[in-house]
Amino acid sequence: MKEESLLDAKGERPAVVPPPTRQVLSDTRGRPLRDLRVSVTDRCNFRCTYCMPKEVFGKDFQFLEREQLLSFGEIHRLVRIFRDHGVHKIRITGGEPLVRRKLERLIEMLSYWSDLDLTLTTNGSLLKHSARALKAAGLKRITVSLDSLEDPVFKAMNDVDFPVEKVLEGIAEAAVAGLHPIKINMVVKRGVNDHSVLPMARYFKDRGCTLRFIEYMDVGATNDWRMEHVVPSRELVEIIDRELAIEPVDPGYRGEVAERWRYQDGSGEVGFISSVSQAFCRDCTRARLSAEGQLYTCLFASHGTDFRRLLRSGASDQEISQLIETVWSARTDRYSELRTAATVKLRKVEMSYIGG
Ligand code: SAM
């Protein structure tokens, strides 16, 4: 598939065209479409027990073939049309996005729209050697997932024996490269890494990184999720506040995923993502594009809409735009608000496929 050229006839980058002033798309609950998460691969070099357990994602697991993945040109085209619909934030994710070859090329293509908030979520394992190239390609900031500073705990969670030290080196390199602000995502699972919460807070507090605690979620159908493994955010707030005084901060914008708190000594912020204990569906403005071009309007969905078929059948921008409008305006989902013991058992798409 040919990638769209970014240069004009003189070989220069043309000025960024502002998106057309269309009416912002709204779903059946009045939620605008503002963010797009783009998964660039369903593969990952980790086997986190809560996300891609080895027993399921083993040697025989059938990952997507190369020709099934959207090409960078196809992603670029879709992002352009989504931007025309008011999307202003793009998060590159996966699987592990840094295992996709030449990812910097895609970043370079997407960074053409300087008004887009372009970011990426990674497990940090390959970051040390790619942080500078990503920054040079136009990535603005980065989020790194890290569940503990304790090697045995971290290795047991990533289940491929990957050491903490290498992720910390990646984070340090991202800081040197200027991928600020750096956010650190920690999934907290009771009895597994809840004792790592305070050490993580202490460590990142003075290093200019914003640590965000994510409640362990019932995404997909393979992680044997149970409510008793969830540590509600309010409990984490208390644990941290006892030693490192924190106070709430107003959200930066509607739909902000993390509830923000700041250290009272002025040394930065921590965030809490409480999709289980305090569902935030009513403010969800996110769509997700899988690596093979299926569009999902909820992390907990079981079905998507096929955009790759449209792209590869010669559809016009107008037709693609129309399908985006049809999907978003029909959107009713609010899974986390309706979560019950029965919904947990539904056959949902895996997070490694849909993108975190
Ligand atoms: N490989 C990249 C990474 O590790 O950040 C991007 C994909 S990963 C699916 C995105 C985020 O989802 C990570 O922060 C991961 O910890 C989180 N995640 C995966 N499974 C989860 C679960 N069951 N509950 C909560 N967060 C989860």
XYZ file of C-alpha atoms in Angstrom, residues 49 147-165 192-193 195-196:
24
model
C -0.988 -11.925 33.461
C 3.396 -2.041 37.741
C 6.121 -2.252 40.390
C 9.692 -1.218 41.181
C 10.352 -4.597 42.739
C 11.970 -6.935 40.245
C 10.317 -10.193 41.411
C 6.868 -8.560 41.398
C 7.363 -6.876 38.031
C 8.803 -10.008 36.444
C 5.926 -12.110 37.741
C 3.436 -9.618 36.292
C 5.058 -9.227 32.841
C 5.659 -12.994 32.871
C 8.651 -12.812 30.507
C 11.241 -12.114 33.200
C 11.754 -8.530 32.047
C 13.702 -6.434 34.617
C 12.448 -3.114 36.037
C 15.818 -1.481 35.455
C -0.189 -8.941 43.705
C 1.293 -5.421 43.627
C 2.233 -3.116 48.360
C 4.152 -1.400 45.509
